[in-house]
PDB file of C-alpha atoms and ligand atoms in Angstrom:
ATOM      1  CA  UNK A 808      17.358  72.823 -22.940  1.00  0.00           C
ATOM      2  CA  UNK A 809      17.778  71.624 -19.388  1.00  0.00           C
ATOM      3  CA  UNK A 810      14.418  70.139 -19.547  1.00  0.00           C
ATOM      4  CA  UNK A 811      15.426  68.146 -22.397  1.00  0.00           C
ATOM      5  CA  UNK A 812      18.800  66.955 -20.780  1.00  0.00           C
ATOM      6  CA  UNK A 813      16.994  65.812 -17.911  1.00  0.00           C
ATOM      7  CA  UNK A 814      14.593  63.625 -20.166  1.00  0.00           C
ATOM      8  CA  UNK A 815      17.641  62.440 -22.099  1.00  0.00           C
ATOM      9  CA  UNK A 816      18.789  61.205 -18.615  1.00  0.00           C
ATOM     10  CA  UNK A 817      15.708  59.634 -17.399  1.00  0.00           C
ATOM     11  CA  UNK A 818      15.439  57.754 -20.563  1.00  0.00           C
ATOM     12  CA  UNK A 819      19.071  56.446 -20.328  1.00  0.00           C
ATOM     13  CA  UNK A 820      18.656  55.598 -16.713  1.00  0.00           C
ATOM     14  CA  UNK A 821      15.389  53.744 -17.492  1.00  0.00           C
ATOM     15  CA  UNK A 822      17.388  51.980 -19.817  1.00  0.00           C
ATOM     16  CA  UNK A 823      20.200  50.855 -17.891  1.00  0.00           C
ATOM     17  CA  UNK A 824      17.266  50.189 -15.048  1.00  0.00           C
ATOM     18  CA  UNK A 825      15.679  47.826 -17.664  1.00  0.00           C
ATOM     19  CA  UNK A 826      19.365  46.060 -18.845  1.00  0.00           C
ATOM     20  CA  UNK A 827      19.824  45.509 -15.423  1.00  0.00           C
ATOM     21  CA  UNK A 828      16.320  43.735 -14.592  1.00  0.00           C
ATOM     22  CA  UNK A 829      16.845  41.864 -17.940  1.00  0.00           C
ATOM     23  CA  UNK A 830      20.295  40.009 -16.782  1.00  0.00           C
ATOM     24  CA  UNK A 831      18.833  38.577 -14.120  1.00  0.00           C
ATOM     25  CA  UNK A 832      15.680  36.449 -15.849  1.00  0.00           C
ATOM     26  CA  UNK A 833      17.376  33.552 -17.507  1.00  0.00           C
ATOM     27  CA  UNK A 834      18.969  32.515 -14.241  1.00  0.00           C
ATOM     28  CA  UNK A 835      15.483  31.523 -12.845  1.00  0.00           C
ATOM     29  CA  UNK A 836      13.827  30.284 -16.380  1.00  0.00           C
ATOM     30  CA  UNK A 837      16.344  27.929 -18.278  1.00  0.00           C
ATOM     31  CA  UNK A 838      16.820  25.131 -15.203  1.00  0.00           C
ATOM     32  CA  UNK A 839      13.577  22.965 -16.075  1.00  0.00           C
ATOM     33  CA  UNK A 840      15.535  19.200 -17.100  1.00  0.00           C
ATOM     34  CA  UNK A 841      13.534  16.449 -18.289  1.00  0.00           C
ATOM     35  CA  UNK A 842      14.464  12.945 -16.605  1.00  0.00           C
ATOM     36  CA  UNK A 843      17.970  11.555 -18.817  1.00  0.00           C
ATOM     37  CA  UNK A 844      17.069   9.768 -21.805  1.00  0.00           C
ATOM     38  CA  UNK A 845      19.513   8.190 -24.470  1.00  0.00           C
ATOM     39  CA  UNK A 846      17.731   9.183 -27.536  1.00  0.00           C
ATOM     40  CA  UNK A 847      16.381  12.273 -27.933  1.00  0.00           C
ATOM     41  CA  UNK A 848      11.974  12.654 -28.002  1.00  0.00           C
ATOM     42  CA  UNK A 849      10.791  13.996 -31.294  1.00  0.00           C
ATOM     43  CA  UNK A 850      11.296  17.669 -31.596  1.00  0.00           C
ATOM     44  CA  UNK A 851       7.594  17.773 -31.521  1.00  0.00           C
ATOM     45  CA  UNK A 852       5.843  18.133 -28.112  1.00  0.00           C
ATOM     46  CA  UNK A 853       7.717  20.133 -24.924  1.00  0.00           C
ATOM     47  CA  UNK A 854       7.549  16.786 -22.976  1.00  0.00           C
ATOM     48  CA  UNK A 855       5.342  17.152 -19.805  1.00  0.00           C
ATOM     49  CA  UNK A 856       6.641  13.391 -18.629  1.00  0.00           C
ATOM     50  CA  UNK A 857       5.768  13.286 -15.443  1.00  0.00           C
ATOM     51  CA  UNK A 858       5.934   9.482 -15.583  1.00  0.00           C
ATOM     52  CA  UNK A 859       9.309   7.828 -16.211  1.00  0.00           C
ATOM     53  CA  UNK A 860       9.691   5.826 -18.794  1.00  0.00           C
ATOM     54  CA  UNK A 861      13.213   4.285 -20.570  1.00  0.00           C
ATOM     55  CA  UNK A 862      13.488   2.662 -23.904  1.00  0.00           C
ATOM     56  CA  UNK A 863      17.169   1.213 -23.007  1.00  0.00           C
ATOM     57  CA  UNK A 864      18.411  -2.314 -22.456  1.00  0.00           C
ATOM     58  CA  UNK A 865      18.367  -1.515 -18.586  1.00  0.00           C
ATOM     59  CA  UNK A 866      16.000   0.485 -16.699  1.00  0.00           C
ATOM     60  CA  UNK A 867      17.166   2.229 -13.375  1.00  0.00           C
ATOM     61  CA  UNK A 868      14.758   3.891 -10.513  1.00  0.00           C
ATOM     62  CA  UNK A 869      15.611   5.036  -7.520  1.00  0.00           C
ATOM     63  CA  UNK A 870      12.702   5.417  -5.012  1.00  0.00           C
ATOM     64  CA  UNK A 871      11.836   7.140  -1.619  1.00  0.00           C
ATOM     65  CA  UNK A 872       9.614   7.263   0.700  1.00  0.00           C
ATOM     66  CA  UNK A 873       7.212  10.569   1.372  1.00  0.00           C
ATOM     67  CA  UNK A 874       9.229  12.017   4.345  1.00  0.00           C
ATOM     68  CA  UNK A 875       8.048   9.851   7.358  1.00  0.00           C
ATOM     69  CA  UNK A 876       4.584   8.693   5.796  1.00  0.00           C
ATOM     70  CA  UNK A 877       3.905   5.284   4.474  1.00  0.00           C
ATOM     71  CA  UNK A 878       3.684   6.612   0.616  1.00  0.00           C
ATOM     72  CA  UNK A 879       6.346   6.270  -2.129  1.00  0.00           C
ATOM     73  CA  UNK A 880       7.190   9.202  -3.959  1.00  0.00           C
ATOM     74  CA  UNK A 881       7.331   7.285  -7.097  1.00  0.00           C
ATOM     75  CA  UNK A 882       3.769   6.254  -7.234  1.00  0.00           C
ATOM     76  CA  UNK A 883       4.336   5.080 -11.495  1.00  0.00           C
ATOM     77  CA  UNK A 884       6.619   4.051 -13.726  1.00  0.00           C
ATOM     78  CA  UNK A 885       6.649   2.991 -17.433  1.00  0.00           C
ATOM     79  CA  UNK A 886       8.885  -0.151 -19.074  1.00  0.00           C
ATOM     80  CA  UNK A 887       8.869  -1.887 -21.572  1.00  0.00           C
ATOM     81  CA  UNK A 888       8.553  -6.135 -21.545  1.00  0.00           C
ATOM     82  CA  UNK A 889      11.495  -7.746 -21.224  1.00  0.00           C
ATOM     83  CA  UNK A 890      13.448  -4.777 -20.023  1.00  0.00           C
ATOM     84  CA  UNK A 891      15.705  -5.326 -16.866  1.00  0.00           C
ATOM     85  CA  UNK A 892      14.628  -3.298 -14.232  1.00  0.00           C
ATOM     86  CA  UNK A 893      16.337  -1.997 -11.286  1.00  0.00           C
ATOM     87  CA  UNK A 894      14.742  -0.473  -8.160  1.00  0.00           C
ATOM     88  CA  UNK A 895      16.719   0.772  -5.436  1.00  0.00           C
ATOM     89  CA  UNK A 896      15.058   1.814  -2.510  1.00  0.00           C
ATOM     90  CA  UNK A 897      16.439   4.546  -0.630  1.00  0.00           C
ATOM     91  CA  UNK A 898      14.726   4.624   2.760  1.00  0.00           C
ATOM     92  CA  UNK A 899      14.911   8.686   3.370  1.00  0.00           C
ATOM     93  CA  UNK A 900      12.933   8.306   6.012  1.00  0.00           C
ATOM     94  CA  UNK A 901      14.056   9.834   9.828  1.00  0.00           C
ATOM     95  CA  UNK A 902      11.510   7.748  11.842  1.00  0.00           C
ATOM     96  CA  UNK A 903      12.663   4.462  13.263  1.00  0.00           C
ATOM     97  CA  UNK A 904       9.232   3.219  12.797  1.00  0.00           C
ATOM     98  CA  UNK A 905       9.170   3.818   8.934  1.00  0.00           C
ATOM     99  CA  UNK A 906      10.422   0.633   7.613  1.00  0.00           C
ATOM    100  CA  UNK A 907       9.769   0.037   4.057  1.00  0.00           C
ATOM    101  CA  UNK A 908      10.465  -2.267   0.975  1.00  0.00           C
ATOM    102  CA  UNK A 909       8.862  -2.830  -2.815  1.00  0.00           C
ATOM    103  CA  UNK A 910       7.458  -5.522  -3.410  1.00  0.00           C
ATOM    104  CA  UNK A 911       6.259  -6.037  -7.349  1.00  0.00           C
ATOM    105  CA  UNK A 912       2.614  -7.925  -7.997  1.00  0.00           C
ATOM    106  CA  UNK A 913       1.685  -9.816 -10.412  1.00  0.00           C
ATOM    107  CA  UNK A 914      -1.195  -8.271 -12.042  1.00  0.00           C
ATOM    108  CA  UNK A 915      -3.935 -10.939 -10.627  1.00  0.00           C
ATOM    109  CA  UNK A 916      -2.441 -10.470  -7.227  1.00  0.00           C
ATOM    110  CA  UNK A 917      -4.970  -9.869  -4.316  1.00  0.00           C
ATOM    111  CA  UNK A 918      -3.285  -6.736  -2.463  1.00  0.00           C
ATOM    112  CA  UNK A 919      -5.362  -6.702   0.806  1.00  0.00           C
ATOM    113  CA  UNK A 920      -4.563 -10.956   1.145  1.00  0.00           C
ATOM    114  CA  UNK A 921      -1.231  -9.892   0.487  1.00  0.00           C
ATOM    115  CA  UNK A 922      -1.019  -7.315   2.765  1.00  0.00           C
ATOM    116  CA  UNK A 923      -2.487  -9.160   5.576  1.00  0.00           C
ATOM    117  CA  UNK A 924      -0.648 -11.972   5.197  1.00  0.00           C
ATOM    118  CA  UNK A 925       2.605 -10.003   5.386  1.00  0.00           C
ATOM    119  CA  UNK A 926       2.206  -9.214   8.819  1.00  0.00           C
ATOM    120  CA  UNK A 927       2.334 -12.593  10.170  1.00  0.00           C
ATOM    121  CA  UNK A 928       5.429 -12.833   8.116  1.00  0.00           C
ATOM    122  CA  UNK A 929       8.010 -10.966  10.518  1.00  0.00           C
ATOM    123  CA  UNK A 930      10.560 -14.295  10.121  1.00  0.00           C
ATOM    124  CA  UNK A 931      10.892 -13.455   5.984  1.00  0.00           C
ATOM    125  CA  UNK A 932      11.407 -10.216   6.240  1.00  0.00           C
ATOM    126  CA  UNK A 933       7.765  -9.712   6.061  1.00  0.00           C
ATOM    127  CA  UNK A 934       7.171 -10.897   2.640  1.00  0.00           C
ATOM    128  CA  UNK A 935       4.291 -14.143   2.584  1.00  0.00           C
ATOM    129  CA  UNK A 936       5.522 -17.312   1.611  1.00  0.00           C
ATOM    130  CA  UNK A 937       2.208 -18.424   1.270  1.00  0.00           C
ATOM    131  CA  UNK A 938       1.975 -15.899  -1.580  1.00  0.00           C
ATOM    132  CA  UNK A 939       4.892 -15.962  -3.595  1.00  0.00           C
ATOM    133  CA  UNK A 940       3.219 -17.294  -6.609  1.00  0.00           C
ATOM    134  CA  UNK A 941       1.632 -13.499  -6.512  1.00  0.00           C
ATOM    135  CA  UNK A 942       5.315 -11.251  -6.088  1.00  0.00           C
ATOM    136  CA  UNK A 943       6.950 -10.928  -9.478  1.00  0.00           C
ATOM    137  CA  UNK A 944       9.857  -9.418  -7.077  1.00  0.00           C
ATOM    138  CA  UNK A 945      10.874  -7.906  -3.776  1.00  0.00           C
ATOM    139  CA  UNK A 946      13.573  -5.914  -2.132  1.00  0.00           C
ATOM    140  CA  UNK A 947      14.619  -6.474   1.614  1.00  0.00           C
ATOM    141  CA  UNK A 948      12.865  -4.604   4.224  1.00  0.00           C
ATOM    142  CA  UNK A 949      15.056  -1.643   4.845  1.00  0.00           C
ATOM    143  CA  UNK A 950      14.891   0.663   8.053  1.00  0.00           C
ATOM    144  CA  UNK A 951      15.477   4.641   8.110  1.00  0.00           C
ATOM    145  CA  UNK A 952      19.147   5.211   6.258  1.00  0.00           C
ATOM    146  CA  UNK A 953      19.797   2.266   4.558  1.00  0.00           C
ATOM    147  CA  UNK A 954      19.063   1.476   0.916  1.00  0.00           C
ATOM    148  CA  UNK A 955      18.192  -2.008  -1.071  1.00  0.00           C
ATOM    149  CA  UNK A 956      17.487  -2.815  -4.680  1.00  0.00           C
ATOM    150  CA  UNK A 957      15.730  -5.458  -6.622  1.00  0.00           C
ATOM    151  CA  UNK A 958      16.789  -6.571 -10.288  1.00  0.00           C
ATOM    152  CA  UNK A 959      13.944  -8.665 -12.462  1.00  0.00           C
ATOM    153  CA  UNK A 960      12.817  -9.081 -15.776  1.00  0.00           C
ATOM    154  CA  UNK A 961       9.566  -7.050 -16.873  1.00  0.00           C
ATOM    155  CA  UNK A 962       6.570  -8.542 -17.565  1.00  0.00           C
ATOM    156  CA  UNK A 963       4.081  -9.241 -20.312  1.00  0.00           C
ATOM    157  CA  UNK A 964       2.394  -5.572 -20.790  1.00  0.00           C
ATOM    158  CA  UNK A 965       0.251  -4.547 -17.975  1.00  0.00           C
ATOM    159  CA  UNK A 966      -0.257  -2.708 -15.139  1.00  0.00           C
ATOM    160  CA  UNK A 967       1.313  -4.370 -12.074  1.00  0.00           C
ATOM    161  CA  UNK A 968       1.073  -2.854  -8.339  1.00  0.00           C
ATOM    162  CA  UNK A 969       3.738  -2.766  -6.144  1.00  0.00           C
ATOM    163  CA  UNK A 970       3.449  -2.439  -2.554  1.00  0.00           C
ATOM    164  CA  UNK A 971       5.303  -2.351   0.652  1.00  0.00           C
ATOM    165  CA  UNK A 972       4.385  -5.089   3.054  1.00  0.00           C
ATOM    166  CA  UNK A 973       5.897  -3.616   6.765  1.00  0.00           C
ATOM    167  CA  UNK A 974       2.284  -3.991   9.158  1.00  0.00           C
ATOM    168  CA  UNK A 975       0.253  -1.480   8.015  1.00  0.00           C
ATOM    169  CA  UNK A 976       1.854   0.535   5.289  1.00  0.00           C
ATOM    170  CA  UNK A 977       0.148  -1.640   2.178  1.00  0.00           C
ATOM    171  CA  UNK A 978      -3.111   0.533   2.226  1.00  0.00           C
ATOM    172  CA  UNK A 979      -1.363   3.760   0.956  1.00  0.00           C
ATOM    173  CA  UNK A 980       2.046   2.796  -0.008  1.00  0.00           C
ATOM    174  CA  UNK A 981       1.165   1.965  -3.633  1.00  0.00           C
ATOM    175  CA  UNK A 982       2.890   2.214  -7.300  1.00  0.00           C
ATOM    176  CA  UNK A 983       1.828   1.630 -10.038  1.00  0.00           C
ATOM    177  CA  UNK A 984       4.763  -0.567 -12.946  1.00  0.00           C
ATOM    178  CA  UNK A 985       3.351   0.307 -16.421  1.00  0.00           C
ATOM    179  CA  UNK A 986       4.358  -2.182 -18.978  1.00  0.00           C
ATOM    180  CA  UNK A 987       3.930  -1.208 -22.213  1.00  0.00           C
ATOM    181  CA  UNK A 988       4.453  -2.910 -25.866  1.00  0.00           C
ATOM    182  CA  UNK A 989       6.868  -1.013 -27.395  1.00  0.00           C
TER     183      UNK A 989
HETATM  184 CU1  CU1 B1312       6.458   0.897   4.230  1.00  0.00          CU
END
């Protein structure tokens, strides 16, 4: 009889043990958000999309730097031709040496002549008049804090690099602007 209670107990104690582990799981599994989209994907696939992409009139990305290293932390990006797209640049960055901008190729553009050129080009904000025929679009140079943006038109489909052109940084701060037929 007592042996029986005490079971009894146990059990219900193991239960309420278990209820209470239970309640706290969804907090930590139902926060994963896919970026904001209009229309809905087809039910089908659970969307890895690691790789932004819009289908709207407008297309909006904001970008930052990797802490203080010359990297973006949007290294690709998907559009669609025709689509306007926005980039602002938010320059996160804590170092007074990190200056940054985005600068959008065209898809023949040479990077390293590009790159190289920019640092002789200190007077325009560091982007080469020489090679304009080559920059689909630019924002201004922007230092630690501040933020700029650039508005254009996208492209034919392609892939086009972009690139920031402050002495130095054009070697590893690369993206990549998908344009893709819809
Ligand atoms: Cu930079």
């Amino acid at each position: 009889m007592n042996t029986r209670r005490l079971s009894l107990l146990a059990l219900a104690f193991a239960t309420l043990s278990l209820a209470a582990c239970g309640g706290e799981e969804p907090a930590e599994t139902t926060t994963t958000v896919p970026a904001p989209q209009t229309e809905a994907p087809a039910p089908a696939a659970p969307a890895p999309a690691p790789v932004p992409t819009y289908d709207g009139p407008a297309f909006e990305l904001t970008m930052t730097p990797v802490g203080d290293q010359m990297e973006y932390e949007q290294t690709e990006f998907t559009v669609h031709p025709g689509l306007t797209v926005r980039i602002t640049f938010n320059n996160t960055a804590t170092n007074p040496a990190m200056h940054h901008n985005v600068v959008v190729l065209t898809q023949d553009a040479n990077v390293n002549q590009i790159g190289q050129a920019a640092m002789g080009a200190a007077a325009n904000d560091y982007i080469p008049q020489a090679q304009m025929d080559q920059i689909i679009a630019h924002t201004p140079m922007s230092a630690p804090g501040e933020t700029v943006t650039v508005e254009f038109t996208a492209p034919a489909a392609g892939d086009y690099t972009y690139v920031c052109t402050y002495p130095g940084h054009y070697m590893t701060m690369q993206g990549v602007m998908h344009v893709v037929a819809e």
